[in-house]
Coordinates of C-alpha atoms in Angstrom, one line a residue:
Chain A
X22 CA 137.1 -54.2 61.1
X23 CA 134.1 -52.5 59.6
X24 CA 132.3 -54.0 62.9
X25 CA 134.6 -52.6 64.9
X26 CA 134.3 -48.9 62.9
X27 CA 130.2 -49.3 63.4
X28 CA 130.4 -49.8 66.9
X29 CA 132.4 -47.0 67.8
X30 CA 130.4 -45.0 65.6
X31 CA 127.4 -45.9 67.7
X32 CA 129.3 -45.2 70.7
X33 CA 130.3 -41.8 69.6
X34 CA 126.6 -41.3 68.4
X35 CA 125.3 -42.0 71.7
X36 CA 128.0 -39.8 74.0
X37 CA 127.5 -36.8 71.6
X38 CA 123.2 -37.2 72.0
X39 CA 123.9 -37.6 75.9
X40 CA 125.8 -34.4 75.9
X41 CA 123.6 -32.7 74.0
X42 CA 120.5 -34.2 76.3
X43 CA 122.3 -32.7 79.0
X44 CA 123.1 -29.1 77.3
X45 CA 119.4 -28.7 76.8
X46 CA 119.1 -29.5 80.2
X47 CA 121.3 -26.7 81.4
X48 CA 120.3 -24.1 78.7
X49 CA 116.8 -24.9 80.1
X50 CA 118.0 -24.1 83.5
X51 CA 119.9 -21.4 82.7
X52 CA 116.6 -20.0 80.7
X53 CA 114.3 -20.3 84.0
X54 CA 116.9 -18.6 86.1
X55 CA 117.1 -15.8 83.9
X56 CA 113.0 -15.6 83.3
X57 CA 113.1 -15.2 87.5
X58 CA 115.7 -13.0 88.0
X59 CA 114.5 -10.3 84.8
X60 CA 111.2 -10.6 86.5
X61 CA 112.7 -9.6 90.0
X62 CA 113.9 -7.0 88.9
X63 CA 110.1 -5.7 86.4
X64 CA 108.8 -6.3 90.0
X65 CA 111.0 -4.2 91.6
X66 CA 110.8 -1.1 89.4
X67 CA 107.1 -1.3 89.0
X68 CA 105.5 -3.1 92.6
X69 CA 106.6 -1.0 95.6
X70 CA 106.5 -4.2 97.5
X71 CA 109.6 -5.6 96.2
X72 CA 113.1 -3.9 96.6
X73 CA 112.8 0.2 97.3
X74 CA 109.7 0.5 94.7
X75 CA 109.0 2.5 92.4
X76 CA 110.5 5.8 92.3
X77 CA 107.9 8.0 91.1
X78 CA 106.5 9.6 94.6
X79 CA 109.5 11.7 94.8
X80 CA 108.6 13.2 91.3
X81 CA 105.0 14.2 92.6
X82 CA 106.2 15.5 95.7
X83 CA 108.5 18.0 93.9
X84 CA 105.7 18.9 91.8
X85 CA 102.9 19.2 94.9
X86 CA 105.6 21.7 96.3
X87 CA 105.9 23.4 93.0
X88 CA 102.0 23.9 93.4
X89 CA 101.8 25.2 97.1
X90 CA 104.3 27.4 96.5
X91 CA 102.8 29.0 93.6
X92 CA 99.8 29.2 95.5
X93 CA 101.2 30.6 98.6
X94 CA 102.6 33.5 96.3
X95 CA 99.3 34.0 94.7
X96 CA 97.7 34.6 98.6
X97 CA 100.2 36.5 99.8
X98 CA 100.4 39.0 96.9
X99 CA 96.5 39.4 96.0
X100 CA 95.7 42.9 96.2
X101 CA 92.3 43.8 98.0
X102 CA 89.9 46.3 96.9
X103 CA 92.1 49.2 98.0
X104 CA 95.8 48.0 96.8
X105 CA 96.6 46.4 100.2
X106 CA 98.0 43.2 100.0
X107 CA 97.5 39.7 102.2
X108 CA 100.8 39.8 103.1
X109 CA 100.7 43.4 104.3
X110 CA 97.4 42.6 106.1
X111 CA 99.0 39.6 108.3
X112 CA 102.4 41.8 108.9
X113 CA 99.9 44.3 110.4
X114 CA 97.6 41.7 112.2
X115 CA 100.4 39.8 113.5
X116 CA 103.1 42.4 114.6
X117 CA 101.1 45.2 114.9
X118 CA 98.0 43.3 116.8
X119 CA 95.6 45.2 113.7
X120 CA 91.9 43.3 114.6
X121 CA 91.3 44.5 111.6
X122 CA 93.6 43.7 109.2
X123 CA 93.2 40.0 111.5
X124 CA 89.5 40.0 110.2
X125 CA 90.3 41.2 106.6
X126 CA 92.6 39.1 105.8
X127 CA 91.2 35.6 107.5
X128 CA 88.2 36.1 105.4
X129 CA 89.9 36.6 102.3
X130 CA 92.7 33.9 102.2
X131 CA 89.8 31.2 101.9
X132 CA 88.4 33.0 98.8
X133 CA 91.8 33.7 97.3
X134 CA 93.0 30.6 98.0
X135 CA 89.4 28.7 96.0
X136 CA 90.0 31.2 93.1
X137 CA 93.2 30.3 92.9
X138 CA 94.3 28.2 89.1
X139 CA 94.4 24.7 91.1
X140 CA 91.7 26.0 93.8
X141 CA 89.0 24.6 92.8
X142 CA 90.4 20.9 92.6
X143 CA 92.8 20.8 95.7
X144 CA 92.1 21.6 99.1
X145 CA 94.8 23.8 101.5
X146 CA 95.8 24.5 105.0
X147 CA 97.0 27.5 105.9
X148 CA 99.0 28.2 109.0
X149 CA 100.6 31.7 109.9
X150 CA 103.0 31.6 112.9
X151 CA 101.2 28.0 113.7
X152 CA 97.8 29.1 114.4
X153 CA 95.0 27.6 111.8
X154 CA 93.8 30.2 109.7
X155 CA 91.8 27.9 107.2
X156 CA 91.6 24.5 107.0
X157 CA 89.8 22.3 104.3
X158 CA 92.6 19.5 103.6
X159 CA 93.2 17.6 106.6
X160 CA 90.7 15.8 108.9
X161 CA 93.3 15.0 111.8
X162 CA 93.8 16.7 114.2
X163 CA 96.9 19.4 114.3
X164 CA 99.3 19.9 117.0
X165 CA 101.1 23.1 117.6
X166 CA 100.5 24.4 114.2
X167 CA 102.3 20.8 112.7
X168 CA 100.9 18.3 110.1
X169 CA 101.8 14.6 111.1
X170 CA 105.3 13.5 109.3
X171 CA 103.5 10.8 108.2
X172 CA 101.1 12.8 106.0
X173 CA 103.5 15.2 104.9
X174 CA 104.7 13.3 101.4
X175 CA 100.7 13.4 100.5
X176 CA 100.5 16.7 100.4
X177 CA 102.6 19.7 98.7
X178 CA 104.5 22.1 101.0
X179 CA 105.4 25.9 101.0
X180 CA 106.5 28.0 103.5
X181 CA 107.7 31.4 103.2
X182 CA 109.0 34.1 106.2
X183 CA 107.1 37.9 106.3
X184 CA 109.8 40.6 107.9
X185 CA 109.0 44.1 109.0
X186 CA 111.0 45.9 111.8
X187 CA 113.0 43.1 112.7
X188 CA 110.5 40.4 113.7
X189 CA 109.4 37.4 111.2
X190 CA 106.2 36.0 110.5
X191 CA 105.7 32.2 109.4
X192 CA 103.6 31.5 106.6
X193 CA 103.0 28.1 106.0
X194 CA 100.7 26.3 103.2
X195 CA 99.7 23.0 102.7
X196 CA 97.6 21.5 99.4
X197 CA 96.7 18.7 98.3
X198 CA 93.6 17.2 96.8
X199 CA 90.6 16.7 98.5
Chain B
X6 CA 139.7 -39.7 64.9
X7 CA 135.9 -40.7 65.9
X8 CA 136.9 -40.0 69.3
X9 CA 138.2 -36.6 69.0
X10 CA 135.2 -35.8 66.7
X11 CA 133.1 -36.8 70.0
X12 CA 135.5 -34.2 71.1
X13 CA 134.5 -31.7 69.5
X14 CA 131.2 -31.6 69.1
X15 CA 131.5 -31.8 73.2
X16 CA 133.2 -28.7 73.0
X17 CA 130.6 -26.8 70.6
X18 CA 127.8 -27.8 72.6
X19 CA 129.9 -26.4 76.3
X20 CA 130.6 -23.4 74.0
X21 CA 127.0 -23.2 73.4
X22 CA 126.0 -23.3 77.3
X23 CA 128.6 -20.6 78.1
X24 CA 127.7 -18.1 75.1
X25 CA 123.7 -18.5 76.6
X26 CA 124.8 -18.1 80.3
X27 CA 126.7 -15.3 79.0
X28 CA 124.5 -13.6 76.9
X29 CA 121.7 -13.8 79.4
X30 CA 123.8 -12.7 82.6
X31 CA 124.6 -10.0 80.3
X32 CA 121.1 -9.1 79.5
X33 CA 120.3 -9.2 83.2
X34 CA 123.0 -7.3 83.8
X35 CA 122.1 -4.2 81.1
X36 CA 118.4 -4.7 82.8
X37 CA 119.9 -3.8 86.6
X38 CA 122.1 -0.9 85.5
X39 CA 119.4 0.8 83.5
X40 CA 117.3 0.5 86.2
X41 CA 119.6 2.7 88.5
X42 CA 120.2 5.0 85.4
X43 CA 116.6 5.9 85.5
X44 CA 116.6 6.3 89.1
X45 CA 119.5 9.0 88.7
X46 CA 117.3 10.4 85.8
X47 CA 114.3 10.7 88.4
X48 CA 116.5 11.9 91.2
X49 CA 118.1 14.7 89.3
X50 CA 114.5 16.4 88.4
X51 CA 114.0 16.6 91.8
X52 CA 116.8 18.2 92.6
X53 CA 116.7 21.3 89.5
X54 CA 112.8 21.4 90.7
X55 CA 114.1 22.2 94.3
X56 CA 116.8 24.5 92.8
X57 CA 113.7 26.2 91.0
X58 CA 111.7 26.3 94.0
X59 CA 114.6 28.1 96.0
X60 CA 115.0 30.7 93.1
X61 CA 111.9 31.9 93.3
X62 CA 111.8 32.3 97.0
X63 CA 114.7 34.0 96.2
X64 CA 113.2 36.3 94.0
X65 CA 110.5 36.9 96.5
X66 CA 112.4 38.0 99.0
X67 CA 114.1 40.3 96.8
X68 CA 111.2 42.2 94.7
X69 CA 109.6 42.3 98.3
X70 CA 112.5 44.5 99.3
X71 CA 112.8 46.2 96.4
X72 CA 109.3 47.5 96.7
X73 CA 109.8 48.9 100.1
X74 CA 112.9 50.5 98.6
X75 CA 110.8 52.5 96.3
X76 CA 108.1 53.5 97.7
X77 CA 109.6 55.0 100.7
X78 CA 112.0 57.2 99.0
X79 CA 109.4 58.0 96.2
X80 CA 106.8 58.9 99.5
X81 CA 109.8 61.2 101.0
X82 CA 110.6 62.9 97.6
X83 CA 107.1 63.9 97.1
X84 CA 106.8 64.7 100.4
X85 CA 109.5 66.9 101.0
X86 CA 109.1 68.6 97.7
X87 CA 112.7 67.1 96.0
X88 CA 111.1 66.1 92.4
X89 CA 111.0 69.8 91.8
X90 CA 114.1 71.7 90.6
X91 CA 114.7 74.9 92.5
X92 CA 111.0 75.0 94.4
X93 CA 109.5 77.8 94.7
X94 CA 106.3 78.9 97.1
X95 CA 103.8 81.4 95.8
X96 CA 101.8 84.1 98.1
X97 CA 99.9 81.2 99.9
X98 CA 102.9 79.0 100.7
X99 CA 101.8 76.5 98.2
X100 CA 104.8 74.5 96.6
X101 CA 104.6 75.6 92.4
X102 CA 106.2 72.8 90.1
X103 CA 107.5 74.1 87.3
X104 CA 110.5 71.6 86.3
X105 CA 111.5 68.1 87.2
X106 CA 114.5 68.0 89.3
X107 CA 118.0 67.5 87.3
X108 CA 119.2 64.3 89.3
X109 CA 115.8 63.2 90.0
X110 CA 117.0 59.6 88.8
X111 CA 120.5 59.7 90.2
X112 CA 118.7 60.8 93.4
X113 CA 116.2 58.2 94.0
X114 CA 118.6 55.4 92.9
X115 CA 121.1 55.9 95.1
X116 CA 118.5 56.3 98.4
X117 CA 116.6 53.3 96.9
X118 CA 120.1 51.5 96.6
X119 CA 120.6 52.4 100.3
X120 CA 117.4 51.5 101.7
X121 CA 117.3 48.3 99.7
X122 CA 120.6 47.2 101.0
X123 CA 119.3 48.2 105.2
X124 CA 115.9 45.9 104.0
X125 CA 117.9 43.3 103.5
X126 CA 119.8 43.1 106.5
X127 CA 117.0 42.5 108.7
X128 CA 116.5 39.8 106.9
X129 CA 117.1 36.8 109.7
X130 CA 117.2 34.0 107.3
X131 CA 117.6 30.4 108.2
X132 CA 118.5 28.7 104.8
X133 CA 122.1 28.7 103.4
X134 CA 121.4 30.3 99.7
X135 CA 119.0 32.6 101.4
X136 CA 121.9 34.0 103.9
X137 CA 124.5 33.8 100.3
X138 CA 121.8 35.6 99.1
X139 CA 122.1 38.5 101.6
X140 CA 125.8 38.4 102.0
X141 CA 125.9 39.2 97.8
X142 CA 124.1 42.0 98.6
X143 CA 125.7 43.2 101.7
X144 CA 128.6 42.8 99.1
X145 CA 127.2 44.7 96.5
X146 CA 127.8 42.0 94.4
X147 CA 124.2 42.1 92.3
X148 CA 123.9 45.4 89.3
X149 CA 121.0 47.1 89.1
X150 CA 120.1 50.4 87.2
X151 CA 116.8 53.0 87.1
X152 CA 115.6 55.0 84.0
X153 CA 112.6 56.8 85.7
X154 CA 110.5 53.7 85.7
X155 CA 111.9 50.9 85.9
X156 CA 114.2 49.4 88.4
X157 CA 116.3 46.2 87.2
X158 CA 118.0 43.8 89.3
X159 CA 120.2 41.6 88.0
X160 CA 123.0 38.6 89.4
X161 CA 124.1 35.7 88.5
X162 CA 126.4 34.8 91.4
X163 CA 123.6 33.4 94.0
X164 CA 125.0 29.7 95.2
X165 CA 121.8 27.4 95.2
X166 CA 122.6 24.2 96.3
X167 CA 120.6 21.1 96.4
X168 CA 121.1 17.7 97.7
X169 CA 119.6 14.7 98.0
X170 CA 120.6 10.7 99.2
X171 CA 122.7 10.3 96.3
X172 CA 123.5 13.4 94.1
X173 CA 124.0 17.1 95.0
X174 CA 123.5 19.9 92.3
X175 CA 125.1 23.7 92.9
X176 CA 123.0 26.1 90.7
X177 CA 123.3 29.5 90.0
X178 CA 120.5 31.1 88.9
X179 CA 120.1 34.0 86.5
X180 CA 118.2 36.4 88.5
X181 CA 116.4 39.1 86.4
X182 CA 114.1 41.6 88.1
X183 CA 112.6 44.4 86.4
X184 CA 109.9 46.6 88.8
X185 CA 108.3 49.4 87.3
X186 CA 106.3 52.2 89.4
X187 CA 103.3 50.8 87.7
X188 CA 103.8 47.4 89.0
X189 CA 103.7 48.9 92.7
X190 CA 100.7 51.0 92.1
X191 CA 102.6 54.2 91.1
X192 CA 103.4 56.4 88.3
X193 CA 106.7 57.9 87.8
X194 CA 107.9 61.2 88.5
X195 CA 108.2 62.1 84.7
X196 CA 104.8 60.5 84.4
X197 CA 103.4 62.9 87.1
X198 CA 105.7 65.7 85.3
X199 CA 104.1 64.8 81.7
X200 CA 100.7 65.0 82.9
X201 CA 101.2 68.3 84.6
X202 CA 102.7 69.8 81.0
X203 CA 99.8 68.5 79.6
X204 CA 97.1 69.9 81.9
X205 CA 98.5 73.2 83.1
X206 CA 96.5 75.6 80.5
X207 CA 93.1 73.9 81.2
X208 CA 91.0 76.4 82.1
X209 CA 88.3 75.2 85.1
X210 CA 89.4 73.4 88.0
X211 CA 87.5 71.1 86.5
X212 CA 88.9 70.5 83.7
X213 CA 92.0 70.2 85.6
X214 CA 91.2 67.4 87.8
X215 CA 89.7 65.5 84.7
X216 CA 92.8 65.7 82.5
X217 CA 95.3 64.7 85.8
X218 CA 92.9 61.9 86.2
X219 CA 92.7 60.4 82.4
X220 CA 96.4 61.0 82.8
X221 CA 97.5 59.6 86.0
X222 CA 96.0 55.8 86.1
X223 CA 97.6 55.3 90.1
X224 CA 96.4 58.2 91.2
X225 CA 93.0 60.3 92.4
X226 CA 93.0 63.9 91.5
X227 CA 91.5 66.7 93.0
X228 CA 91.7 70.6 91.9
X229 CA 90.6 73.7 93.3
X230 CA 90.8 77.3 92.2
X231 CA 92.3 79.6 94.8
X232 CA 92.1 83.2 94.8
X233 CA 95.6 85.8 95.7
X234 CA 94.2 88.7 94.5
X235 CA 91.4 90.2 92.5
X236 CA 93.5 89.4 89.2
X237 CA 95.7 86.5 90.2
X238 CA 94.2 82.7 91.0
X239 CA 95.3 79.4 90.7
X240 CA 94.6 75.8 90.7
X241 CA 95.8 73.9 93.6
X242 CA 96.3 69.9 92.3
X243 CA 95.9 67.5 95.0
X244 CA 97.0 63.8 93.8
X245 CA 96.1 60.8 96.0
X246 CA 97.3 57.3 95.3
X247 CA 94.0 54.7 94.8
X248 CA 96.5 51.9 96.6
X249 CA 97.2 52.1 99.9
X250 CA 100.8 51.2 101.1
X251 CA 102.3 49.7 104.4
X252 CA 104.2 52.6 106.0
X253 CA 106.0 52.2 109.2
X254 CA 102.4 50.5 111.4
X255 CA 99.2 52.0 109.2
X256 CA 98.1 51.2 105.9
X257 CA 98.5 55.0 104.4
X258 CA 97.7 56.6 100.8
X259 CA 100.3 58.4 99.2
X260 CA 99.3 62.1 98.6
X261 CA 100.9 65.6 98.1
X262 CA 99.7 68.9 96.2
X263 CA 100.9 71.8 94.2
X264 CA 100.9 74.4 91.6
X265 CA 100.8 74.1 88.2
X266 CA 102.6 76.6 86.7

């Protein structure tokens, strides 16, 4: 009897240790798959490679926008010697065919624009009704007054409309660094 | 008995394989839904920074109409003598100021109110909160007040909306403008008024034309002593703005004259 009680003591012994060589096994398994998939899904928040990338671009867009903007409102409103603002100088040029208001204000926007807060560390293109008026950001080359799409997300973006006497002007700024 | 001890400790150890599959599919799980939360999070700044950008075109739009608003009505008031109350002309035809016109503020508000609300319908806009924009004004749906300086703007009811793949955000700005005369290059009529209480007993043309100057910061003054008669002269003030202002197609100075009395 107690034999019989020893070997099916063993027996037991044995199943239950082959059950539990087996868990380990699976737990290991288990383990590996869920090392792979948590680093899937590190990779695809942090490497743009994997999944949509990371999200961060649409954050400096916004902000490069922020920028040009500001800066377009800084050109347009800077007063010249005499009170007479940018934007009054290209509503004359460009409705009112002024040459010089034209001249005034073509040489100015390149020295308002470098004196500008973020002037000194980013470069702009300035485009007013599509024609280039200054240009020290992008090296391709520009048709019809527009940027590539392609390049458009690397640099900041502002455009703003100039009305007098029922006609519109298009003021359009791009900056970005250099 | 042994063999349902066997049992059992089967069943502890497939318990212990499920509670590890479950905790880690629920880890993985946590990990991919945060990951979308702080895409939302990322998403959403975009959109109040494009709401912010749209305000202040907004904003642009407006204070540029709201300077043309003044300027012409304030030009035309000087111009056709209207700050003064009851003018009168002396001997030589010259206009002599003696009191500010009564309704001078009531006046100008409700041509710059006018001229404001014209501005802005020639405004051919091409974005939707820009055209809500000018339907709230055609609407009269913004307040806005004068006290002899400054001119306020206020709403709250301009519809920004901004969308993007997943989310869209409706905003309405508060929209607070306050312009003052100063700010366009100008000094106000009571300003103008002051000075002229202030300078009237000077003595020498001279004299004159230095106090309206240290007075008057916008504006250039000149004097000069005219003679009616043997026993009556006076001093003819001629004020010139320093900025010059976009009028109709020329870039003109704002200037008119008169009597100090």
């Amino acid at each position: 009897m107690k034999r019989k009680k020893l070997f099916f003591q063993k027996k037991a012994q044995a199943g239950t240790t082959l059950s539990w060589f087996v868990a380990v096994f699976v737990i290991l398994f288990i383990l590996v798959l869920y090392f792979i998939f948590a680093g899937l899904l590190a990779a695809e928040r942090y490497v743009p490679l994997i999944g949509k990338g990371g999200n961060k671009i649409s954050i400096a867009k916004t902000n490069e926008d922020f920028k040009a903007q500001k800066k377009l409102f800084y050109l347009l409103n800077f007063p010249l010697e005499e009170g007479e603002t940018i934007k009054e100088l290209i509503i004359l040029s460009e409705l009112h065919q002024d040459k010089e208001a034209e001249k005034k204000f073509k040489e100015n926007s390149e020295i308002i624009l470098k004196s500008s807060e973020e002037g000194q560390k980013e470069c702009d293109l300035l485009l007013i009704n599509d024609e280039l008026i200054y240009n020290n950001l992008f090296k391709g080359i520009i048709i019809e007054g527009k940027i590539p799409a392609m390049y458009k997300t690397d640099f900041g973006y502002a455009e703003i409309f100039l009305f007098s006497n029922q006609q519109q002007i298009n003021a359009r700024l791009y900056s970005g660094k250099c | 008995m042994l063999i349902t001890k066997s049992k059992k400790s089967n069943i502890s150890i497939i318990i212990l394989v499920f509670l590890i599959l479950i905790v880690c599919s629920a880890s993985l799980f946590i990990f991919a839904t945060s990951d979308k939360k702080v895409k939302v999070k990322i998403s959403d700044v975009g959109l109040i920074q494009d709401a912010q950008l749209k305000q202040e075109v907004a904003e642009f739009y407006i204070y540029e109409a709201i300077e043309k608003s003044m300027v012409n009505p304030y030009r035309e008031m000087l111009n056709q003598d209207k700050y003064i109350e009851s003018p009168s002309y002396n001997l030589q035809n010259k206009i002599e100021f003696a009191n500010l016109y009564g309704n001078l503020n009531d006046y100008f508000y409700s041509e710059f109110r006018n001229r404001f609300k014209n501005e802005f319908e020639n405004y051919a806009f091409q974005e939707e909160y820009l055209n809500n924009l000018k339907n709230l004004i055609a609407q009269d749906k913004f307040s806005s007040s004068f006290d002899g300086e400054n001119l306020i703007f206020e709403t709250s009811l301009l519809e920004i909306k901004s969308t993007s793949e997943k989310n869209s955000v409706v905003y309405f700005p508060e929209i607070f403008l306050n312009i003052s005369f100063s700010r366009i290059g100008l000094n106000s009529f009571n300003a103008i008024y002051n000075s002229k209480e202030k300078c009237k007993g000077k003595e020498t043309a001279e004299l004159m034309k230095a106090c309206f100057s240290n007075e008057l910061g916008a504006f250039d003054a000149e004097s000069a002593e005219k003679i009616i008669s043997e026993e009556k002269k006076y001093f003819l003030i001629s004020l010139t703005s320093k900025k010059k202002f976009l009028i109709e197609n020329n870039f003109e100075k704002i200037s008119f004259e008169f009597v100090a009395i």
